[in-house]
């Protein structure tokens, strides 16, 4: 089952243009499922980078506009999209020229996969 | 004769020490936030500055508890995981993911209803006996009648579309 989920995630990554990696982690950045191209930045796949989203999303939820669900961070050569499915976090790393709207639409495409991972992480 | 008011300026203590001029009751017209003094303060004229600081601290905690949206800038340090904890968690997650039972679905990627479904043993379906000529003619006649009936649907104009009302 793990192999099939990884294969599906890989298929999703390859079918979306300019996506370099998709990582499903817990709130501290510990990976549950990870698929990445060789060109993906290695620093972006580490728990130290992904765990910053946990802090940012907590603080962003206190701005009076409800719970923070997604966050897009655009850098010089890459862009990173985080989806808040606490206790899980999905991080998509793509090149800066990727279609951000298409990356955001990956959320609905990954919904069945995330539904099957509900019991993996302790709440 | 005595007078009720005095021209002397009120000498309030600078550092908050209790003296003969200290207010016993809170100023009712004041708009500033008043700390509700405990009953012990009235009897204790020798309260130290340390006690005052702890009172301020408890008041601060009380405010923090009642306020829901506090952004604590000081607590923005990243919690770095220990190496052994990281490895332990990775192992746990891998075990749990492998333990997820296999679900037999035709296509996991698309959650929506699909128009095309995989039909196994297509030669059996294609080599089956075709429908009779009577059934076929009945289907053709019925569909022609349906098309004719739909073509005769029209709107009957009975009333005006724009109705003036309320105009004197």
XYZ file of C-alpha atoms in Angstrom:
291
model
C 0.000 0.000 0.000
C 2.835 2.388 0.815
C 4.417 1.658 -2.529
C 1.165 2.269 -4.346
C 0.649 5.589 -2.558
C 4.187 6.626 -3.376
C 3.596 5.673 -6.992
C 0.420 7.744 -7.120
C 2.208 10.706 -5.616
C 5.020 10.315 -8.140
C 2.481 10.193 -10.954
C 0.856 13.359 -9.631
C 4.212 15.086 -9.415
C 5.237 14.130 -12.938
C 1.893 15.066 -14.449
C 2.093 18.618 -13.080
C 4.500 20.896 -14.868
C 7.587 22.170 -13.044
C 6.833 20.390 -9.786
C 10.054 19.210 -8.194
C 8.847 17.495 -5.046
C 5.843 16.644 -2.913
C 6.304 15.785 0.743
C 3.651 14.748 3.222
C 4.967 15.301 6.762
C 3.778 15.759 10.300
C 3.837 19.183 11.946
C 7.525 18.886 12.836
C 8.594 18.070 9.304
C 9.150 14.337 9.796
C 8.358 12.806 6.386
C 5.507 10.352 5.950
C 5.559 10.170 2.155
C 8.124 11.878 -0.037
C 8.681 12.037 -3.760
C 11.210 14.379 -5.295
C 13.085 14.961 -8.512
C 16.829 15.228 -8.584
C 16.599 18.948 -9.230
C 14.630 19.538 -6.048
C 16.534 21.681 -3.515
C 17.733 19.409 -0.759
C 17.368 22.113 1.907
C 13.706 22.439 1.093
C 13.084 18.805 1.891
C 14.553 18.960 5.398
C 12.432 19.026 8.573
C 14.041 22.309 9.679
C 12.549 24.065 6.672
C 9.175 22.367 6.661
C 8.645 22.806 10.405
C 8.713 26.606 10.023
C 5.324 26.342 8.358
C 3.858 24.961 11.576
C 4.830 28.104 13.486
C 3.789 30.387 10.648
C 0.389 28.798 10.230
C -0.302 28.974 13.969
C 0.517 32.672 14.054
C -1.339 33.350 10.808
C -4.449 31.824 12.352
C -4.418 34.552 15.016
C -4.845 37.422 12.600
C -8.594 37.360 12.920
C -9.328 35.748 9.545
C -9.835 32.175 10.623
C -7.626 29.132 10.258
C -4.759 29.365 7.807
C -5.152 26.645 5.185
C -2.503 27.291 2.547
C 0.672 29.269 2.261
C 2.626 30.151 -0.869
C 6.260 31.201 -0.581
C 7.970 32.358 -3.756
C 11.746 32.542 -3.890
C 14.173 33.396 -6.661
C 14.345 29.995 -8.328
C 11.699 28.025 -6.481
C 8.268 28.342 -4.998
C 6.921 26.368 -2.087
C 3.254 25.748 -1.402
C 2.196 24.401 1.981
C -1.179 22.883 2.697
C -2.402 22.729 6.263
C -4.036 19.396 6.952
C -2.964 19.285 10.575
C -1.742 16.984 12.016
C -0.304 16.503 8.532
C 1.361 19.109 6.361
C 1.755 18.778 2.601
C 4.614 20.679 0.991
C 4.904 21.096 -2.768
C 8.193 22.428 -4.136
C 8.204 23.695 -7.698
C 10.243 26.020 -9.834
C 9.445 29.707 -9.678
C 7.894 29.635 -13.176
C 5.355 26.962 -12.254
C 1.665 27.779 -12.385
C 0.809 28.607 -8.774
C -2.896 28.087 -9.344
C -2.240 24.610 -10.639
C -0.111 23.879 -7.589
C -2.930 25.028 -5.317
C -5.320 22.739 -7.195
C -3.162 19.757 -6.199
C -4.826 19.980 -2.802
C -8.081 18.530 -4.068
C -6.254 15.882 -6.096
C -4.409 14.667 -3.040
C -7.507 14.542 -0.844
C -8.143 10.786 -1.258
C -4.503 10.009 -0.524
C -4.519 12.144 2.615
C -7.786 10.572 3.722
C -6.098 7.178 3.805
C -3.234 8.594 5.889
C -5.495 9.976 8.616
C -4.451 7.502 11.305
C -0.730 7.580 10.650
C 0.077 10.692 12.660
C -0.792 11.089 16.318
C -3.030 14.105 16.808
C -13.464 78.371 59.898
C -12.388 75.183 58.258
C -12.444 74.661 54.545
C -13.071 71.629 52.406
C -10.448 72.221 49.784
C -6.836 73.071 49.959
C -4.579 74.978 47.577
C -1.668 72.666 48.268
C -0.769 70.194 45.528
C -1.402 66.617 46.380
C 1.921 64.950 47.122
C 1.456 61.488 45.669
C 4.215 59.043 46.485
C 6.549 58.526 43.555
C 7.300 54.868 44.036
C 3.854 53.747 45.175
C 4.579 53.498 48.851
C 1.572 53.524 51.136
C 1.352 56.720 53.158
C -1.346 58.852 54.707
C -2.282 60.264 51.272
C -2.709 56.916 49.484
C -6.196 56.372 48.047
C -8.174 53.700 49.798
C -10.971 53.636 47.221
C -10.511 53.575 43.418
C -11.134 56.815 41.598
C -14.647 56.389 40.102
C -14.156 58.887 37.264
C -10.796 57.599 36.177
C -10.642 55.941 32.732
C -7.439 54.051 33.324
C -7.390 50.335 34.046
C -7.634 49.868 37.796
C -6.085 46.892 39.524
C -8.596 45.466 41.951
C -6.664 45.420 45.188
C -7.000 42.434 47.412
C -8.358 42.797 50.916
C -4.901 42.121 52.331
C -3.568 45.352 50.898
C -5.696 47.509 53.125
C -4.298 45.923 56.218
C -0.715 45.638 55.055
C 0.901 48.993 54.961
C 4.360 47.539 54.530
C 3.913 45.801 51.084
C 7.232 45.536 49.312
C 7.975 46.217 45.661
C 8.496 42.488 45.073
C 4.883 41.820 46.021
C 3.775 44.580 43.663
C 5.737 42.976 40.834
C 4.147 39.606 41.445
C 0.731 41.279 41.427
C 1.564 42.837 38.064
C 2.710 39.447 36.828
C -0.531 37.783 37.869
C -2.547 40.549 36.243
C -0.557 40.045 33.039
C -1.240 36.318 33.113
C -4.915 37.022 33.642
C -5.001 39.272 30.593
C -3.141 36.690 28.497
C -5.588 33.987 29.485
C -8.569 36.045 28.466
C -7.130 37.190 25.177
C -7.315 34.531 22.478
C -5.153 35.957 19.729
C -1.731 36.631 21.106
C 1.215 36.455 18.708
C 4.164 35.648 20.898
C 7.164 36.976 19.014
C 9.540 35.646 21.616
C 8.420 32.074 21.075
C 9.209 31.902 17.379
C 12.208 29.653 17.872
C 12.067 26.471 15.791
C 11.816 23.328 17.828
C 14.615 21.194 16.415
C 14.057 17.468 16.705
C 16.644 15.222 18.223
C 18.235 12.816 15.783
C 17.048 9.713 17.609
C 13.531 11.094 17.914
C 13.484 11.855 14.198
C 14.603 8.345 13.304
C 12.083 6.830 15.706
C 9.244 8.830 14.208
C 10.236 7.986 10.633
C 10.244 4.309 11.532
C 6.849 4.588 13.241
C 5.278 6.352 10.286
C 6.705 3.837 7.826
C 5.249 0.982 9.849
C 1.862 2.616 10.035
C 1.800 3.459 6.342
C 2.719 -0.110 5.423
C -0.016 -1.374 7.708
C -2.739 0.516 5.843
C -4.927 -2.125 4.186
C -5.036 -2.268 0.412
C -8.165 -0.696 -0.996
C -9.392 -2.045 -4.335
C -10.459 0.924 -6.417
C -10.317 1.346 -10.151
C -8.492 4.664 -10.071
C -7.186 6.372 -6.965
C -6.234 9.658 -8.548
C -9.600 10.898 -9.660
C -12.227 11.245 -7.023
C -14.975 12.282 -9.397
C -17.435 10.002 -11.185
C -15.923 8.798 -14.438
C -17.585 8.375 -17.810
C -15.432 5.458 -18.911
C -15.163 2.261 -16.950
C -12.984 -0.686 -17.695
C -15.078 -3.604 -18.980
C -13.379 -6.978 -18.704
C -14.019 -9.724 -21.322
C -15.142 -7.410 -24.084
C -15.368 -10.242 -26.661
C -18.135 -11.825 -24.605
C -20.160 -8.602 -24.684
C -19.561 -8.011 -28.391
C -20.353 -11.551 -29.480
C -23.639 -11.679 -27.576
C -26.952 -12.052 -29.406
C -28.109 -8.694 -30.873
C -31.522 -7.245 -30.050
C -34.532 -8.226 -32.176
C -35.717 -6.140 -35.136
C -39.083 -5.446 -33.449
C -37.338 -3.990 -30.399
C -35.088 -1.914 -32.609
C -38.060 -0.493 -34.599
C -39.914 0.237 -31.353
C -36.912 2.182 -30.057
C -36.653 4.214 -33.272
C -40.388 5.026 -33.313
C -40.473 6.022 -29.670
C -37.455 8.308 -29.972
C -38.944 9.966 -33.062
C -42.140 10.661 -31.149
C -40.126 12.153 -28.284
C -38.234 14.430 -30.669
C -41.500 15.616 -32.263
C -43.073 16.260 -28.875
C -40.079 18.269 -27.648
C -40.137 20.338 -30.859
C -43.727 21.354 -30.118
C -42.894 22.820 -26.718
C -43.493 26.549 -26.916
C -44.255 29.406 -24.557
C -47.786 30.844 -24.584
C -47.718 34.565 -24.037
C -50.641 35.376 -21.753
C -49.582 38.378 -19.681
C -47.185 41.250 -20.101
C -43.688 40.619 -18.871
C -43.243 44.128 -17.502
C -46.047 45.030 -15.108
C -46.185 48.588 -13.754
C -47.346 48.736 -10.174
C -47.236 51.317 -7.460
C -47.109 54.180 -9.938
C -49.744 56.823 -9.125
